[in-house]
Short mmCIF file of the C-alpha atoms (twelve columns), coordinates in Angstrom:
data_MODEL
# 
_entry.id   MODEL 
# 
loop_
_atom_site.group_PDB 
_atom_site.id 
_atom_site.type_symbol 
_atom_site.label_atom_id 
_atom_site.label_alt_id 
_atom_site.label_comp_id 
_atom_site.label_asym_id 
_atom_site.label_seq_id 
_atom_site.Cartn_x 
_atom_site.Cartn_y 
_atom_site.Cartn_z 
_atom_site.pdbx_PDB_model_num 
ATOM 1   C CA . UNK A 1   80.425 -11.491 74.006 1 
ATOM 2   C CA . UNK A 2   82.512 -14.820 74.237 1 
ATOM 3   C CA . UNK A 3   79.569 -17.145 72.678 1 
ATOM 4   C CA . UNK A 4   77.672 -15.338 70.494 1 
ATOM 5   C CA . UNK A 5   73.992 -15.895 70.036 1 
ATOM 6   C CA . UNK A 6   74.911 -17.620 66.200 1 
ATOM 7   C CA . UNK A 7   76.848 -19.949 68.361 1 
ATOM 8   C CA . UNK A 8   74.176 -20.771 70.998 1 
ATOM 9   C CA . UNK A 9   72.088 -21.402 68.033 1 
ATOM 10  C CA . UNK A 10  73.978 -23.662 66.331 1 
ATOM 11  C CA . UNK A 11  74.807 -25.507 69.220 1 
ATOM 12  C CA . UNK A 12  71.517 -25.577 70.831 1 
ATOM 13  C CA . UNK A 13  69.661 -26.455 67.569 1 
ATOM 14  C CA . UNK A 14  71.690 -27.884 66.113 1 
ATOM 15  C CA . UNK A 15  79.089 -22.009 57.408 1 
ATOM 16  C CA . UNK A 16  80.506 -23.099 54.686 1 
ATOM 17  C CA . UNK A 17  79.708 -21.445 51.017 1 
ATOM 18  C CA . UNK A 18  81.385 -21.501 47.784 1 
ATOM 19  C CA . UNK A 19  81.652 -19.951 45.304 1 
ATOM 20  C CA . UNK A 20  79.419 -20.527 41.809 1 
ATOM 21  C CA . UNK A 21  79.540 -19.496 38.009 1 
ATOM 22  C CA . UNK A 22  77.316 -19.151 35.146 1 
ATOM 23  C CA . UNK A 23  74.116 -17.763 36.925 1 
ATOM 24  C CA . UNK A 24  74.589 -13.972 36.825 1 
ATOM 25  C CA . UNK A 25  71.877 -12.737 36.136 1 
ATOM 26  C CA . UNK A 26  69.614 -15.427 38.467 1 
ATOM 27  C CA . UNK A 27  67.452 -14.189 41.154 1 
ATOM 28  C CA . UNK A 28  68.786 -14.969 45.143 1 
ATOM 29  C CA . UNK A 29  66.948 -17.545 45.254 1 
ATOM 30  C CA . UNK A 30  68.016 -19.475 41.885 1 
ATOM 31  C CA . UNK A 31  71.189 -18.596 42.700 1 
ATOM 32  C CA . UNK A 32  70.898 -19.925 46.323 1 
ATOM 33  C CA . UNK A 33  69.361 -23.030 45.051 1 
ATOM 34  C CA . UNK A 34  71.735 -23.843 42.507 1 
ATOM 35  C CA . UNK A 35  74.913 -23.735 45.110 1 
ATOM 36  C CA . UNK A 36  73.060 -25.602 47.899 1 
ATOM 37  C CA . UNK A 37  72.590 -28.044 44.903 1 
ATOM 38  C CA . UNK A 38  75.981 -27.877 43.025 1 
ATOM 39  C CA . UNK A 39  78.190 -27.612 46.622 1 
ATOM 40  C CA . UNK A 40  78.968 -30.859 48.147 1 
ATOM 41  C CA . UNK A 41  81.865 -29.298 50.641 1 
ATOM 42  C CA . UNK A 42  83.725 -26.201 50.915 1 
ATOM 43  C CA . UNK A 43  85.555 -24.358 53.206 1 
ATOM 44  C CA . UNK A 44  86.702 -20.471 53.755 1 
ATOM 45  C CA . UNK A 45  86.649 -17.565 55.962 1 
ATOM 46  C CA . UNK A 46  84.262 -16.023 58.204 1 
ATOM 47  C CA . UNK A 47  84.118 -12.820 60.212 1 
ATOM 48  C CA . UNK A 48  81.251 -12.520 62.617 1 
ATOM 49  C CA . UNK A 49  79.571 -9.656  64.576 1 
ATOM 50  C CA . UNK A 50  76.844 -9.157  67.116 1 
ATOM 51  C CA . UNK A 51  74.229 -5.862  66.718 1 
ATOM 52  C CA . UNK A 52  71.726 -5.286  69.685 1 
ATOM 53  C CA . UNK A 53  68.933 -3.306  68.468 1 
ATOM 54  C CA . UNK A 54  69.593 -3.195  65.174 1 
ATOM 55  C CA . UNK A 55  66.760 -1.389  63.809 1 
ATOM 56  C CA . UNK A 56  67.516 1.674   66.119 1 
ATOM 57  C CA . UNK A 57  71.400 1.853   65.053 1 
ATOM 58  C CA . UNK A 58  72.436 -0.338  67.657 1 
ATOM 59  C CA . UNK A 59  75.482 -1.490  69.371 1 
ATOM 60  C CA . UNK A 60  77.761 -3.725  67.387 1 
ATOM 61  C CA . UNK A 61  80.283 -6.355  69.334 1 
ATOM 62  C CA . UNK A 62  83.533 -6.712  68.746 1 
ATOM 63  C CA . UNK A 63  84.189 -8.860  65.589 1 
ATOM 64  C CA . UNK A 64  84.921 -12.262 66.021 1 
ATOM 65  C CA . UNK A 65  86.710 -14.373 63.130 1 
ATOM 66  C CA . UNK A 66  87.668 -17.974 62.169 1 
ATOM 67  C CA . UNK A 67  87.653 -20.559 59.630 1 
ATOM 68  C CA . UNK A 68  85.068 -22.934 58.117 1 
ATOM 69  C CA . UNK A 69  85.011 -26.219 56.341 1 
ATOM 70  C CA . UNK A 70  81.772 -28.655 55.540 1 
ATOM 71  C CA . UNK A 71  80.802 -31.720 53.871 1 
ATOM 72  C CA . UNK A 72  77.152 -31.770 53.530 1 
ATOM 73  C CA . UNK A 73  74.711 -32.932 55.173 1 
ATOM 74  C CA . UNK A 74  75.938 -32.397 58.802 1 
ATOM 75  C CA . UNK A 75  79.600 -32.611 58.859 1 
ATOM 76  C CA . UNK A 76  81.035 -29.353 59.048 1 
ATOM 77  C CA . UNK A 77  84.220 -27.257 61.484 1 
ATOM 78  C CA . UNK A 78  83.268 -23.819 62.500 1 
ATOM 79  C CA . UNK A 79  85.985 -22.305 64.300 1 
ATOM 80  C CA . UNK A 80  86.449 -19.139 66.089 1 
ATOM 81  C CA . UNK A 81  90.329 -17.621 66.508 1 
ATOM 82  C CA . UNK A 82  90.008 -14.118 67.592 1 
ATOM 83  C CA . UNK A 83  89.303 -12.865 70.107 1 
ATOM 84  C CA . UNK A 84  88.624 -16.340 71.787 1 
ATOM 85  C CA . UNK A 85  89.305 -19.846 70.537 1 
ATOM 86  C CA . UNK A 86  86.036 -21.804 70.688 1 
ATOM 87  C CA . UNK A 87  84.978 -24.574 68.142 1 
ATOM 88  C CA . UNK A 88  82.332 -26.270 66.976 1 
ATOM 89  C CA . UNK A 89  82.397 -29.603 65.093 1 
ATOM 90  C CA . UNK A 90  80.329 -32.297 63.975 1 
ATOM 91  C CA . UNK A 91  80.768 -35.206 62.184 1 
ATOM 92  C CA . UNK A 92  77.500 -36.215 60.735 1 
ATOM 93  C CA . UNK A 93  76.352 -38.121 64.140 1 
ATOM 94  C CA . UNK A 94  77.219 -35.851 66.874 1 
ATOM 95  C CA . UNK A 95  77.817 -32.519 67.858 1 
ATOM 96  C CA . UNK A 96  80.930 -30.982 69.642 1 
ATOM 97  C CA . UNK A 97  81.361 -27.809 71.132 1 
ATOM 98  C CA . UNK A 98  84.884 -27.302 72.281 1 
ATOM 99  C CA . UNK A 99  85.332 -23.797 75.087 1 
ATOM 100 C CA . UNK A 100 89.480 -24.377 75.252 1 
ATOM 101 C CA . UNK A 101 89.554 -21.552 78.326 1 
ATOM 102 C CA . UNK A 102 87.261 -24.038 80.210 1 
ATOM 103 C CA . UNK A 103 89.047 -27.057 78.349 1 
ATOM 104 C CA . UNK A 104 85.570 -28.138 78.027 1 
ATOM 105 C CA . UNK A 105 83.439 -29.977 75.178 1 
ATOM 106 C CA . UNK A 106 79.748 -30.425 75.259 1 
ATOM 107 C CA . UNK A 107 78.400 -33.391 72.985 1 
ATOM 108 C CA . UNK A 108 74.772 -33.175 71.527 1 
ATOM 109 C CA . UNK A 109 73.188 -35.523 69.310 1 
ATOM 110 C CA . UNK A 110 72.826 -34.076 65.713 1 
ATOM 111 C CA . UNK A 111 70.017 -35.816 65.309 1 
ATOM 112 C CA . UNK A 112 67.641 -32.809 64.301 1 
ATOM 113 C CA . UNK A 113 70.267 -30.656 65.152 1 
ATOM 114 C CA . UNK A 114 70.097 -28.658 61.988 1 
ATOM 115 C CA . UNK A 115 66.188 -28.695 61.754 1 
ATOM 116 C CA . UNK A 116 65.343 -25.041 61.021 1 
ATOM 117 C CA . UNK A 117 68.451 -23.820 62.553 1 
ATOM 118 C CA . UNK A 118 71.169 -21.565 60.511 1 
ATOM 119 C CA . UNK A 119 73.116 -24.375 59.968 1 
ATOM 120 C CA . UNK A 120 70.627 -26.460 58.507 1 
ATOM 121 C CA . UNK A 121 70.275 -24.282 55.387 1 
ATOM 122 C CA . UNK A 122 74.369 -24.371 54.975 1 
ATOM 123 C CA . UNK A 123 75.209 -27.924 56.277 1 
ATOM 124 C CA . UNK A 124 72.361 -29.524 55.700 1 
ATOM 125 C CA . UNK A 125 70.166 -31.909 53.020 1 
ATOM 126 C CA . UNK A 126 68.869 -30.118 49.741 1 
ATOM 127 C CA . UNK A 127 65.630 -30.023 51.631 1 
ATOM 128 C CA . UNK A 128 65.199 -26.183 52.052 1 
ATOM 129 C CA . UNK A 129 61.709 -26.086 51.104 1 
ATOM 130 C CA . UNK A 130 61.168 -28.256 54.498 1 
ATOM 131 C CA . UNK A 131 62.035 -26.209 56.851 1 
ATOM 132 C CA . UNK A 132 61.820 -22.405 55.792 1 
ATOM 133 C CA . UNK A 133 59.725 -20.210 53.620 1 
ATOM 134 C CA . UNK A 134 62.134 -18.952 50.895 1 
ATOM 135 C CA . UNK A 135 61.376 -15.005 49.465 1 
ATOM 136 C CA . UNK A 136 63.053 -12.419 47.488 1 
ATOM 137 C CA . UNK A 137 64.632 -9.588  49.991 1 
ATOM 138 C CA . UNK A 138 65.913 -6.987  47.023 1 
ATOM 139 C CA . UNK A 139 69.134 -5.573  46.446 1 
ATOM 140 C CA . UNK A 140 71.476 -3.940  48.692 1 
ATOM 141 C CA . UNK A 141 75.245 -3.322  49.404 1 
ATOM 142 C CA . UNK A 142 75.590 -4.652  45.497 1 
ATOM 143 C CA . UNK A 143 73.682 -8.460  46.867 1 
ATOM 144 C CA . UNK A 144 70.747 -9.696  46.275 1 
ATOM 145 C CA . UNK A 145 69.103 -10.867 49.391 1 
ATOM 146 C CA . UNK A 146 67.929 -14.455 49.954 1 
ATOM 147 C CA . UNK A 147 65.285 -14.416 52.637 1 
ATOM 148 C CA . UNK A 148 64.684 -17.648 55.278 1 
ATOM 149 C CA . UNK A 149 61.786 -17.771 57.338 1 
ATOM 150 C CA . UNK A 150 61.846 -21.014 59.538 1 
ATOM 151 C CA . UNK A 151 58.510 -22.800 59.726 1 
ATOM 152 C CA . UNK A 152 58.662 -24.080 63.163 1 
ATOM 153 C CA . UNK A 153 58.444 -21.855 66.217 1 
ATOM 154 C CA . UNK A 154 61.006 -23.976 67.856 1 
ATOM 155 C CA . UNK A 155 63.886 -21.839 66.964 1 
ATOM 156 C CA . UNK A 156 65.530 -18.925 68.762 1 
ATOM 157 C CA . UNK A 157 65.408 -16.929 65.375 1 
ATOM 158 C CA . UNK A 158 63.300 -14.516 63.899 1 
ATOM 159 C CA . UNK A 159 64.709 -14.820 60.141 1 
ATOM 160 C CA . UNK A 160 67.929 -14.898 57.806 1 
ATOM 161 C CA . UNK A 161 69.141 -13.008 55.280 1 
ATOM 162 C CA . UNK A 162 71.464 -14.489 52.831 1 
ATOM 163 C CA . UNK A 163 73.710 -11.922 50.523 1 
ATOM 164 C CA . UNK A 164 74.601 -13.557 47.206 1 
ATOM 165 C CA . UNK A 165 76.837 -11.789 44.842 1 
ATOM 166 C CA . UNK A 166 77.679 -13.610 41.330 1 
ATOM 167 C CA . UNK A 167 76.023 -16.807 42.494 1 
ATOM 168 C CA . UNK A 168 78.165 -16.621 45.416 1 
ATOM 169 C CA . UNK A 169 76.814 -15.922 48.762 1 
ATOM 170 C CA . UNK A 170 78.565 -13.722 50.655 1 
ATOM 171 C CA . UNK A 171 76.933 -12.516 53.827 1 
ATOM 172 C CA . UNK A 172 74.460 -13.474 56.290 1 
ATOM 173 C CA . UNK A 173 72.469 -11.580 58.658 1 
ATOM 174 C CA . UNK A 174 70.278 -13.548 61.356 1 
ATOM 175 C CA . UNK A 175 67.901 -11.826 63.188 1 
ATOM 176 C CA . UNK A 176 66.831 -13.439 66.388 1 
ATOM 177 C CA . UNK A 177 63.534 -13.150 68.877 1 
ATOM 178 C CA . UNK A 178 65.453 -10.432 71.228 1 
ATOM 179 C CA . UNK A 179 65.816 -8.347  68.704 1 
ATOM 180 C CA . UNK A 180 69.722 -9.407  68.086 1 
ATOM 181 C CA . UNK A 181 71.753 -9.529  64.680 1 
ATOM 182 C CA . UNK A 182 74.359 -11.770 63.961 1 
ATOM 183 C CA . UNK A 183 76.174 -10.095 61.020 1 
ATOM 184 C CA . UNK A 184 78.694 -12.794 58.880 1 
ATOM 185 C CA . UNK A 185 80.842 -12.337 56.381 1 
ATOM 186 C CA . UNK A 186 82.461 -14.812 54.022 1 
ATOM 187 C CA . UNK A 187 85.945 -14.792 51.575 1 
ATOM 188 C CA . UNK A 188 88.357 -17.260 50.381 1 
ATOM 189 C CA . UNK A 189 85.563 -19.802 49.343 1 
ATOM 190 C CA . UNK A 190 87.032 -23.030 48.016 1 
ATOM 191 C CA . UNK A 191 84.071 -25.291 46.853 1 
ATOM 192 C CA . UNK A 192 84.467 -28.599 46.650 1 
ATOM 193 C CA . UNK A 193 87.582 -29.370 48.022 1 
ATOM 194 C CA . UNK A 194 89.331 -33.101 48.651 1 
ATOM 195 C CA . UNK A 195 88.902 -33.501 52.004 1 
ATOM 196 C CA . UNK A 196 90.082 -36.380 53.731 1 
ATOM 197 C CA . UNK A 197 87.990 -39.350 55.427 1 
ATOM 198 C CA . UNK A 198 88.432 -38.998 58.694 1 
ATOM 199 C CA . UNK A 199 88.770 -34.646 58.407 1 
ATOM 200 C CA . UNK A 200 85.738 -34.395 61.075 1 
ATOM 201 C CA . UNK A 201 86.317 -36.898 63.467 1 
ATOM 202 C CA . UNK A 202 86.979 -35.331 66.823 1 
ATOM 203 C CA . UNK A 203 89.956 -35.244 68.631 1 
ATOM 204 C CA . UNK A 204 89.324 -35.111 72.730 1 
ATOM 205 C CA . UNK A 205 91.560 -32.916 74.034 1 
ATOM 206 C CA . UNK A 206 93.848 -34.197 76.640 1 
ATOM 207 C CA . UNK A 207 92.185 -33.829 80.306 1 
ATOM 208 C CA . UNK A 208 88.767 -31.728 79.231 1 
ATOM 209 C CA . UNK A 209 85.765 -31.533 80.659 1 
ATOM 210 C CA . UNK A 210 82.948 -33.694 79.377 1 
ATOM 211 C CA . UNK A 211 79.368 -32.750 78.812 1 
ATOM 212 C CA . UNK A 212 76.862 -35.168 77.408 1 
ATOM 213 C CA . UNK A 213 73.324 -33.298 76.537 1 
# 
């Protein structure tokens, strides 16, 4: 699937995690708490997946991968490589989303954007609490499991699962109202990095397509 349904969300509602030290030990949710807290910007890796059906074994898409880099709140680059280039950038005001096999960009407000949307819990404010229920979800594949509830119905997903490992969190899994999973994994977290002023300002590319929602 060329836009996945983690895409759709983000853009229609709207990763990206560093690493952390000294709280082994911590439950998800300290943990969680104390990188949302203690991460101002990273950037990284990301390898993404789509499962239909999930719960019955389902069938998985073909992986998708890119790179990441944020500033919080609401600056961030999420960009998908392989198999298709697609990007999505904002820059604290506005959101682009860049198809370059259309040459195409759609701009959306950010406004709300992040709300109770994936993003908000990984670009966002510090304001979890706000917007989704936070829970224990136990251990498994060596994580503990950070879960996300969103507190307004307006949002195309069911919950999210957060994997933390060391403080770090390493996986997500986003379940949405169709019964979908969006599977992520993270590596090669840098937190914190100097980034430079103007790193999220966006570039039009020569001759696209405008879109103005």
């Amino acid at each position: 699937m060329k836009q996945c349904k983690f895409m759709a969300a983000l853009a229609a509602g709207g990763l990206l995690l560093a690493s952390l030290s000294g709280v082994a030990g911590a439950t998800a949710l300290e943990q969680f708490k104390t990188f949302v807290a203690g991460t101002k910007s990273a950037k990284g890796e990301f390898t993404q997946k789509l499962v239909k059906n999930a719960e019955s074994g389902g069938k998985v898409s073909q992986p998708s991968t890119g790179t990441f880099v944020f500033a919080r709140p609401g600056k961030f680059i999420w960009s998908y490589q392989k198999p298709y280039e697609q990007l999505l950038q904002a820059d604290g005001e506005q959101l682009y989303i860049y198809d370059k096999d259309l040459n195409q960009v759609t701009v959306k407000k950010l406004g709300d954007a992040l709300g109770s949307s994936p993003a908000a819990i990984l670009f966002g404010s510090n304001e979890l609490d706000k917007n989704f229920t936070l829970s224990e979800a136990g251990t498994r594949d060596g994580l503990e499991w950070l879960k996300a509830i969103p507190k307004t119905k307006d949002t195309s997903f069911e919950q999210i699962l957060i994997g933390l490992r060391g403080g770090t969190p390493e996986a997500m899994e986003l379940k949405d109202n169709f019964g979908q999973t969006s599977v992520l994994s993270f590596r090669k977290f840098e937190k914190n990095p100097a980034l430079n002023a103007g790193a999220f300002k966006f570039v039009m590319p020569k001759g696209a397509d405008v879109l103005n929602n």
